[in-house]
Amino acid sequence: MMGYDYFKPTRSPMTAEAIVIFEHLLAALAAGGLIGLERNYHGRAAGFRTHALVAVAATALMLVTLYPDQLFPAGSTRVSVDPTRMAQGIMTGIGFLGAGVIFKEGLTVRGLTTAASIWVTSALGILAGLGFYFPLIVTTLLTLGILSVFRWIETQIPVQLYAHLDVGFSADAPMPEADFRRFIEKRGFTIANLDYRYRAEERTFDYVVVIWTKERDNVSQLAERLRGEPAVREFQLAQMGD
């Protein structure tokens, strides 16, 4: 009981302090909610509520550093709380949440952008908790711009699109490697890596390749061409990216 009484707030915050605390938490809710809405719109697992909670939680923890006198009775030994150490703890602890939205699908890693947005949202909460509203607003706008405008820019700039292709043929009559390479190259792809796999139970011989192209439409065209190829038993074509 003594420990509880020692850490129990000795007085309620004054009206002015309560207003300031509410402003900080409301600013965090708005900033985190905006980032979460963008993620929610694009169907990400960590969306509106997750980002809002991250921002508010980070702000609430930072408020502890602004009002340490609320935790200690009058006349007790003065304890100094370092805001930078609190911020470091928040940014370190948020890692488990970011790791939870990253998953590997074949050779593709997804969720990196959402994990980064959660990390940024915790930083927004820290800024709101400290009352740094100008950098909070600027960072929120920049983050929204990166998630939306930069998405459009990525579709416009020429890039090398990598994909993982697994093509299965009958083990008795597989397509010769030279013919397979020409088949892929005619569809606008370059083979970056090629491996072989034989499945005895299914009597299937596979070419497992990593391919890349500069034209986005080539991916769907290759899938359509493989679907109509009589020699192909089965195939799997997956783009590599976030």
PDB file of C-alpha atoms in Angstrom:
ATOM      1  CA  MET A   1       0.000   0.000   0.000  1.00  0.00           C
ATOM      2  CA  MET A   2       2.859   2.354   0.747  1.00  0.00           C
ATOM      3  CA  GLY A   3       4.242   1.868  -2.738  1.00  0.00           C
ATOM      4  CA  TYR A   4       0.842   2.544  -4.251  1.00  0.00           C
ATOM      5  CA  ASP A   5       0.344   5.700  -2.179  1.00  0.00           C
ATOM      6  CA  TYR A   6       3.773   6.971  -3.128  1.00  0.00           C
ATOM      7  CA  PHE A   7       3.136   6.757  -6.862  1.00  0.00           C
ATOM      8  CA  LYS A   8      -0.500   7.773  -6.659  1.00  0.00           C
ATOM      9  CA  PRO A   9      -1.048  11.293  -8.058  1.00  0.00           C
ATOM     10  CA  THR A  10      -1.330  13.657  -5.132  1.00  0.00           C
ATOM     11  CA  ARG A  11      -3.513  16.210  -6.872  1.00  0.00           C
ATOM     12  CA  SER A  12      -5.621  16.599  -9.956  1.00  0.00           C
ATOM     13  CA  PRO A  13      -4.134  18.665 -12.747  1.00  0.00           C
ATOM     14  CA  MET A  14      -5.211  22.265 -12.830  1.00  0.00           C
ATOM     15  CA  THR A  15      -7.719  23.331 -15.458  1.00  0.00           C
ATOM     16  CA  ALA A  16      -5.014  24.914 -17.600  1.00  0.00           C
ATOM     17  CA  GLU A  17      -2.894  21.764 -17.445  1.00  0.00           C
ATOM     18  CA  ALA A  18      -5.891  19.597 -18.273  1.00  0.00           C
ATOM     19  CA  ILE A  19      -6.582  21.685 -21.363  1.00  0.00           C
ATOM     20  CA  VAL A  20      -2.960  21.395 -22.494  1.00  0.00           C
ATOM     21  CA  ILE A  21      -2.964  17.628 -21.967  1.00  0.00           C
ATOM     22  CA  PHE A  22      -6.206  17.316 -23.926  1.00  0.00           C
ATOM     23  CA  GLU A  23      -4.754  19.393 -26.778  1.00  0.00           C
ATOM     24  CA  HIS A  24      -1.695  17.152 -26.972  1.00  0.00           C
ATOM     25  CA  LEU A  25      -3.737  13.954 -27.013  1.00  0.00           C
ATOM     26  CA  LEU A  26      -6.221  15.351 -29.536  1.00  0.00           C
ATOM     27  CA  ALA A  27      -3.403  16.447 -31.860  1.00  0.00           C
ATOM     28  CA  ALA A  28      -1.896  12.953 -31.662  1.00  0.00           C
ATOM     29  CA  LEU A  29      -5.273  11.373 -32.386  1.00  0.00           C
ATOM     30  CA  ALA A  30      -5.749  13.574 -35.464  1.00  0.00           C
ATOM     31  CA  ALA A  31      -2.240  12.953 -36.834  1.00  0.00           C
ATOM     32  CA  GLY A  32      -2.279   9.210 -36.211  1.00  0.00           C
ATOM     33  CA  GLY A  33      -5.835   8.915 -37.516  1.00  0.00           C
ATOM     34  CA  LEU A  34      -4.935  10.582 -40.811  1.00  0.00           C
ATOM     35  CA  ILE A  35      -2.043   8.190 -41.396  1.00  0.00           C
ATOM     36  CA  GLY A  36      -4.247   5.266 -40.421  1.00  0.00           C
ATOM     37  CA  LEU A  37      -7.016   6.316 -42.806  1.00  0.00           C
ATOM     38  CA  GLU A  38      -4.563   6.237 -45.710  1.00  0.00           C
ATOM     39  CA  ARG A  39      -3.412   2.735 -44.723  1.00  0.00           C
ATOM     40  CA  ASN A  40      -7.006   1.623 -44.178  1.00  0.00           C
ATOM     41  CA  TYR A  41      -8.012   2.888 -47.626  1.00  0.00           C
ATOM     42  CA  HIS A  42      -5.364   0.678 -49.234  1.00  0.00           C
ATOM     43  CA  GLY A  43      -6.513  -2.392 -47.322  1.00  0.00           C
ATOM     44  CA  ARG A  44      -3.611  -2.729 -44.899  1.00  0.00           C
ATOM     45  CA  ALA A  45      -3.991  -4.763 -41.718  1.00  0.00           C
ATOM     46  CA  ALA A  46      -2.736  -1.926 -39.518  1.00  0.00           C
ATOM     47  CA  GLY A  47      -5.196   0.835 -40.308  1.00  0.00           C
ATOM     48  CA  PHE A  48      -7.132   3.660 -38.686  1.00  0.00           C
ATOM     49  CA  ARG A  49      -7.470   2.360 -35.131  1.00  0.00           C
ATOM     50  CA  THR A  50      -3.940   0.937 -34.922  1.00  0.00           C
ATOM     51  CA  HIS A  51      -2.231   4.151 -35.983  1.00  0.00           C
ATOM     52  CA  ALA A  52      -4.490   6.283 -33.793  1.00  0.00           C
ATOM     53  CA  LEU A  53      -3.706   4.117 -30.758  1.00  0.00           C
ATOM     54  CA  VAL A  54       0.037   4.248 -31.427  1.00  0.00           C
ATOM     55  CA  ALA A  55       0.029   8.043 -31.630  1.00  0.00           C
ATOM     56  CA  VAL A  56      -2.107   8.516 -28.520  1.00  0.00           C
ATOM     57  CA  ALA A  57      -0.057   6.004 -26.499  1.00  0.00           C
ATOM     58  CA  ALA A  58       3.224   7.689 -27.433  1.00  0.00           C
ATOM     59  CA  THR A  59       1.769  11.078 -26.493  1.00  0.00           C
ATOM     60  CA  ALA A  60       0.455   9.821 -23.151  1.00  0.00           C
ATOM     61  CA  LEU A  61       3.891   8.456 -22.252  1.00  0.00           C
ATOM     62  CA  MET A  62       5.623  11.691 -23.211  1.00  0.00           C
ATOM     63  CA  LEU A  63       3.186  13.660 -21.041  1.00  0.00           C
ATOM     64  CA  VAL A  64       4.645  11.833 -18.053  1.00  0.00           C
ATOM     65  CA  THR A  65       7.913  13.647 -18.688  1.00  0.00           C
ATOM     66  CA  LEU A  66       6.144  17.011 -18.838  1.00  0.00           C
ATOM     67  CA  TYR A  67       4.292  16.588 -15.543  1.00  0.00           C
ATOM     68  CA  PRO A  68       6.521  14.500 -13.248  1.00  0.00           C
ATOM     69  CA  ASP A  69       5.285  16.451 -10.235  1.00  0.00           C
ATOM     70  CA  GLN A  70       1.907  14.702 -10.617  1.00  0.00           C
ATOM     71  CA  LEU A  71       3.531  11.419  -9.573  1.00  0.00           C
ATOM     72  CA  PHE A  72       5.339  12.578  -6.446  1.00  0.00           C
ATOM     73  CA  PRO A  73       3.979  14.182  -3.280  1.00  0.00           C
ATOM     74  CA  ALA A  74       4.955  17.688  -2.281  1.00  0.00           C
ATOM     75  CA  GLY A  75       8.232  17.809  -0.390  1.00  0.00           C
ATOM     76  CA  SER A  76       9.507  14.484  -1.748  1.00  0.00           C
ATOM     77  CA  THR A  77      12.877  14.113  -3.383  1.00  0.00           C
ATOM     78  CA  ARG A  78      12.784  15.738  -6.788  1.00  0.00           C
ATOM     79  CA  VAL A  79      13.053  13.201  -9.583  1.00  0.00           C
ATOM     80  CA  SER A  80      14.109  14.363 -13.038  1.00  0.00           C
ATOM     81  CA  VAL A  81      12.562  12.556 -15.997  1.00  0.00           C
ATOM     82  CA  ASP A  82      14.571  12.696 -19.226  1.00  0.00           C
ATOM     83  CA  PRO A  83      12.208  13.093 -22.235  1.00  0.00           C
ATOM     84  CA  THR A  84      14.858  11.763 -24.626  1.00  0.00           C
ATOM     85  CA  ARG A  85      15.061   8.458 -22.735  1.00  0.00           C
ATOM     86  CA  MET A  86      11.289   8.136 -22.785  1.00  0.00           C
ATOM     87  CA  ALA A  87      11.273   8.787 -26.550  1.00  0.00           C
ATOM     88  CA  GLN A  88      14.007   6.190 -27.018  1.00  0.00           C
ATOM     89  CA  GLY A  89      11.959   3.636 -25.101  1.00  0.00           C
ATOM     90  CA  ILE A  90       8.864   4.360 -27.189  1.00  0.00           C
ATOM     91  CA  MET A  91      10.697   4.024 -30.492  1.00  0.00           C
ATOM     92  CA  THR A  92      12.325   0.782 -29.352  1.00  0.00           C
ATOM     93  CA  GLY A  93       9.115  -0.717 -28.029  1.00  0.00           C
ATOM     94  CA  ILE A  94       7.128   0.059 -31.165  1.00  0.00           C
ATOM     95  CA  GLY A  95       9.321  -2.402 -33.054  1.00  0.00           C
ATOM     96  CA  PHE A  96       7.226  -5.409 -32.009  1.00  0.00           C
ATOM     97  CA  LEU A  97       4.131  -3.860 -33.581  1.00  0.00           C
ATOM     98  CA  GLY A  98       5.962  -3.034 -36.803  1.00  0.00           C
ATOM     99  CA  ALA A  99       7.333  -6.576 -37.014  1.00  0.00           C
ATOM    100  CA  GLY A 100       3.805  -7.923 -36.708  1.00  0.00           C
ATOM    101  CA  VAL A 101       2.662  -6.375 -39.994  1.00  0.00           C
ATOM    102  CA  ILE A 102       5.653  -7.620 -42.027  1.00  0.00           C
ATOM    103  CA  PHE A 103       5.224 -11.022 -43.603  1.00  0.00           C
ATOM    104  CA  LYS A 104       6.996 -13.081 -46.247  1.00  0.00           C
ATOM    105  CA  GLU A 105       5.024 -14.522 -49.137  1.00  0.00           C
ATOM    106  CA  GLY A 106       7.287 -16.674 -51.259  1.00  0.00           C
ATOM    107  CA  LEU A 107      10.207 -14.432 -52.160  1.00  0.00           C
ATOM    108  CA  THR A 108       8.106 -11.316 -51.608  1.00  0.00           C
ATOM    109  CA  VAL A 109       8.255  -9.330 -48.384  1.00  0.00           C
ATOM    110  CA  ARG A 110       5.130  -7.293 -47.702  1.00  0.00           C
ATOM    111  CA  GLY A 111       4.144  -4.815 -45.020  1.00  0.00           C
ATOM    112  CA  LEU A 112       7.386  -2.823 -44.903  1.00  0.00           C
ATOM    113  CA  THR A 113       5.642   0.444 -45.777  1.00  0.00           C
ATOM    114  CA  THR A 114       2.960  -0.103 -43.140  1.00  0.00           C
ATOM    115  CA  ALA A 115       5.627  -0.923 -40.547  1.00  0.00           C
ATOM    116  CA  ALA A 116       7.417   2.305 -41.444  1.00  0.00           C
ATOM    117  CA  SER A 117       4.154   4.249 -41.141  1.00  0.00           C
ATOM    118  CA  ILE A 118       3.623   2.822 -37.627  1.00  0.00           C
ATOM    119  CA  TRP A 119       7.144   3.897 -36.708  1.00  0.00           C
ATOM    120  CA  VAL A 120       6.488   7.413 -38.032  1.00  0.00           C
ATOM    121  CA  THR A 121       3.161   7.522 -36.180  1.00  0.00           C
ATOM    122  CA  SER A 122       4.931   6.850 -32.886  1.00  0.00           C
ATOM    123  CA  ALA A 123       7.229   9.785 -33.685  1.00  0.00           C
ATOM    124  CA  LEU A 124       4.146  11.931 -34.310  1.00  0.00           C
ATOM    125  CA  GLY A 125       2.883  10.931 -30.888  1.00  0.00           C
ATOM    126  CA  ILE A 126       6.162  12.003 -29.314  1.00  0.00           C
ATOM    127  CA  LEU A 127       5.966  15.392 -31.046  1.00  0.00           C
ATOM    128  CA  ALA A 128       2.371  15.837 -29.909  1.00  0.00           C
ATOM    129  CA  GLY A 129       3.265  14.839 -26.375  1.00  0.00           C
ATOM    130  CA  LEU A 130       5.994  17.478 -26.238  1.00  0.00           C
ATOM    131  CA  GLY A 131       3.712  20.083 -27.786  1.00  0.00           C
ATOM    132  CA  PHE A 132       5.845  20.583 -30.898  1.00  0.00           C
ATOM    133  CA  TYR A 133       2.848  21.273 -33.089  1.00  0.00           C
ATOM    134  CA  PHE A 134       4.623  22.816 -36.066  1.00  0.00           C
ATOM    135  CA  PRO A 135       6.934  19.821 -36.701  1.00  0.00           C
ATOM    136  CA  LEU A 136       3.936  17.579 -35.927  1.00  0.00           C
ATOM    137  CA  ILE A 137       1.870  19.185 -38.700  1.00  0.00           C
ATOM    138  CA  VAL A 138       4.751  19.230 -41.177  1.00  0.00           C
ATOM    139  CA  THR A 139       5.682  15.601 -40.470  1.00  0.00           C
ATOM    140  CA  THR A 140       2.052  14.489 -40.820  1.00  0.00           C
ATOM    141  CA  LEU A 141       1.684  16.242 -44.182  1.00  0.00           C
ATOM    142  CA  LEU A 142       4.993  14.851 -45.426  1.00  0.00           C
ATOM    143  CA  THR A 143       4.035  11.339 -44.347  1.00  0.00           C
ATOM    144  CA  LEU A 144       0.682  11.553 -46.119  1.00  0.00           C
ATOM    145  CA  GLY A 145       2.470  12.867 -49.206  1.00  0.00           C
ATOM    146  CA  ILE A 146       4.937   9.994 -49.156  1.00  0.00           C
ATOM    147  CA  LEU A 147       2.184   7.397 -48.789  1.00  0.00           C
ATOM    148  CA  SER A 148      -0.092   8.855 -51.473  1.00  0.00           C
ATOM    149  CA  VAL A 149       1.781  11.107 -53.910  1.00  0.00           C
ATOM    150  CA  PHE A 150       4.908   8.967 -53.911  1.00  0.00           C
ATOM    151  CA  ARG A 151       2.736   5.949 -54.697  1.00  0.00           C
ATOM    152  CA  TRP A 152       1.688   7.659 -57.931  1.00  0.00           C
ATOM    153  CA  ILE A 153       5.285   8.694 -58.679  1.00  0.00           C
ATOM    154  CA  GLU A 154       6.407   5.073 -58.315  1.00  0.00           C
ATOM    155  CA  THR A 155       3.952   4.047 -61.030  1.00  0.00           C
ATOM    156  CA  GLN A 156       5.323   6.690 -63.409  1.00  0.00           C
ATOM    157  CA  ILE A 157       9.066   6.252 -63.130  1.00  0.00           C
ATOM    158  CA  PRO A 158      10.794   3.423 -65.049  1.00  0.00           C
ATOM    159  CA  VAL A 159      11.850   0.614 -62.743  1.00  0.00           C
ATOM    160  CA  GLN A 160      13.013  -2.967 -62.973  1.00  0.00           C
ATOM    161  CA  LEU A 161      10.097  -5.160 -61.890  1.00  0.00           C
ATOM    162  CA  TYR A 162      11.274  -8.468 -60.455  1.00  0.00           C
ATOM    163  CA  ALA A 163       9.119 -11.592 -60.290  1.00  0.00           C
ATOM    164  CA  HIS A 164       9.477 -15.170 -59.133  1.00  0.00           C
ATOM    165  CA  LEU A 165       8.374 -17.741 -61.712  1.00  0.00           C
ATOM    166  CA  ASP A 166       7.918 -21.464 -61.128  1.00  0.00           C
ATOM    167  CA  VAL A 167       6.953 -23.440 -64.265  1.00  0.00           C
ATOM    168  CA  GLY A 168       6.234 -27.153 -64.186  1.00  0.00           C
ATOM    169  CA  PHE A 169       6.518 -29.525 -67.177  1.00  0.00           C
ATOM    170  CA  SER A 170       6.008 -33.238 -67.557  1.00  0.00           C
ATOM    171  CA  ALA A 171       9.205 -35.030 -66.530  1.00  0.00           C
ATOM    172  CA  ASP A 172       8.969 -37.108 -69.690  1.00  0.00           C
ATOM    173  CA  ALA A 173       8.864 -34.125 -72.061  1.00  0.00           C
ATOM    174  CA  PRO A 174      10.139 -30.921 -70.449  1.00  0.00           C
ATOM    175  CA  MET A 175      10.770 -27.837 -72.538  1.00  0.00           C
ATOM    176  CA  PRO A 176      14.504 -27.620 -73.294  1.00  0.00           C
ATOM    177  CA  GLU A 177      16.261 -24.920 -71.307  1.00  0.00           C
ATOM    178  CA  ALA A 178      17.321 -22.998 -74.430  1.00  0.00           C
ATOM    179  CA  ASP A 179      13.737 -22.943 -75.680  1.00  0.00           C
ATOM    180  CA  PHE A 180      12.460 -21.917 -72.236  1.00  0.00           C
ATOM    181  CA  ARG A 181      14.905 -19.016 -72.080  1.00  0.00           C
ATOM    182  CA  ARG A 182      13.813 -17.808 -75.530  1.00  0.00           C
ATOM    183  CA  PHE A 183      10.168 -18.176 -74.493  1.00  0.00           C
ATOM    184  CA  ILE A 184      10.736 -15.881 -71.498  1.00  0.00           C
ATOM    185  CA  GLU A 185      12.909 -13.362 -73.345  1.00  0.00           C
ATOM    186  CA  LYS A 186      10.357 -12.986 -76.149  1.00  0.00           C
ATOM    187  CA  ARG A 187       7.882 -11.720 -73.535  1.00  0.00           C
ATOM    188  CA  GLY A 188      10.220  -8.855 -72.587  1.00  0.00           C
ATOM    189  CA  PHE A 189      11.869 -10.482 -69.557  1.00  0.00           C
ATOM    190  CA  THR A 190      15.471 -11.090 -68.574  1.00  0.00           C
ATOM    191  CA  ILE A 191      16.315 -14.144 -66.498  1.00  0.00           C
ATOM    192  CA  ALA A 192      18.329 -13.141 -63.452  1.00  0.00           C
ATOM    193  CA  ASN A 193      18.565 -16.599 -61.916  1.00  0.00           C
ATOM    194  CA  LEU A 194      17.462 -20.099 -62.966  1.00  0.00           C
ATOM    195  CA  ASP A 195      17.211 -23.258 -60.849  1.00  0.00           C
ATOM    196  CA  TYR A 196      15.811 -26.731 -61.461  1.00  0.00           C
ATOM    197  CA  ARG A 197      13.465 -28.925 -59.431  1.00  0.00           C
ATOM    198  CA  TYR A 198      12.305 -32.492 -60.036  1.00  0.00           C
ATOM    199  CA  ARG A 199       9.236 -33.839 -58.213  1.00  0.00           C
ATOM    200  CA  ALA A 200       9.253 -37.618 -58.442  1.00  0.00           C
ATOM    201  CA  GLU A 201       5.748 -38.258 -57.115  1.00  0.00           C
ATOM    202  CA  GLU A 202       4.136 -35.876 -59.624  1.00  0.00           C
ATOM    203  CA  ARG A 203       6.604 -36.749 -62.378  1.00  0.00           C
ATOM    204  CA  THR A 204       7.136 -33.026 -62.897  1.00  0.00           C
ATOM    205  CA  PHE A 205      10.232 -31.075 -63.867  1.00  0.00           C
ATOM    206  CA  ASP A 206      10.281 -27.386 -62.832  1.00  0.00           C
ATOM    207  CA  TYR A 207      12.189 -24.311 -63.896  1.00  0.00           C
ATOM    208  CA  VAL A 208      12.410 -21.974 -60.904  1.00  0.00           C
ATOM    209  CA  VAL A 209      13.550 -18.547 -62.081  1.00  0.00           C
ATOM    210  CA  VAL A 210      13.829 -14.935 -61.001  1.00  0.00           C
ATOM    211  CA  ILE A 211      13.006 -12.636 -63.904  1.00  0.00           C
ATOM    212  CA  TRP A 212      12.772  -8.888 -64.400  1.00  0.00           C
ATOM    213  CA  THR A 213      11.287  -6.467 -66.898  1.00  0.00           C
ATOM    214  CA  LYS A 214      10.857  -2.724 -67.367  1.00  0.00           C
ATOM    215  CA  GLU A 215       7.256  -2.953 -68.601  1.00  0.00           C
ATOM    216  CA  ARG A 216       4.489  -3.581 -66.049  1.00  0.00           C
ATOM    217  CA  ASP A 217       2.131  -5.072 -68.636  1.00  0.00           C
ATOM    218  CA  ASN A 218       4.618  -7.838 -69.426  1.00  0.00           C
ATOM    219  CA  VAL A 219       3.745  -9.648 -66.214  1.00  0.00           C
ATOM    220  CA  SER A 220       0.083 -10.201 -67.084  1.00  0.00           C
ATOM    221  CA  GLN A 221       0.964 -10.993 -70.696  1.00  0.00           C
ATOM    222  CA  LEU A 222       3.450 -13.660 -69.602  1.00  0.00           C
ATOM    223  CA  ALA A 223       0.856 -15.230 -67.307  1.00  0.00           C
ATOM    224  CA  GLU A 224      -1.662 -15.335 -70.148  1.00  0.00           C
ATOM    225  CA  ARG A 225       0.883 -16.885 -72.510  1.00  0.00           C
ATOM    226  CA  LEU A 226       1.887 -19.541 -69.980  1.00  0.00           C
ATOM    227  CA  ARG A 227      -1.762 -20.410 -69.387  1.00  0.00           C
ATOM    228  CA  GLY A 228      -2.170 -21.167 -73.090  1.00  0.00           C
ATOM    229  CA  GLU A 229       1.056 -23.144 -73.478  1.00  0.00           C
ATOM    230  CA  PRO A 230       0.172 -26.876 -73.916  1.00  0.00           C
ATOM    231  CA  ALA A 231       3.489 -28.120 -72.495  1.00  0.00           C
ATOM    232  CA  VAL A 232       3.038 -26.263 -69.208  1.00  0.00           C
ATOM    233  CA  ARG A 233       1.427 -28.371 -66.475  1.00  0.00           C
ATOM    234  CA  GLU A 234       1.319 -25.633 -63.856  1.00  0.00           C
ATOM    235  CA  PHE A 235       2.997 -22.348 -63.033  1.00  0.00           C
ATOM    236  CA  GLN A 236       3.201 -19.717 -60.340  1.00  0.00           C
ATOM    237  CA  LEU A 237       4.130 -16.103 -61.084  1.00  0.00           C
ATOM    238  CA  ALA A 238       4.558 -13.670 -58.182  1.00  0.00           C
ATOM    239  CA  GLN A 239       5.852 -10.119 -58.288  1.00  0.00           C
ATOM    240  CA  MET A 240       8.514  -9.247 -55.739  1.00  0.00           C
ATOM    241  CA  GLY A 241       7.967  -6.065 -53.784  1.00  0.00           C
ATOM    242  CA  ASP A 242       6.218  -4.412 -50.840  1.00  0.00           C
TER     243      ASP A 242
END
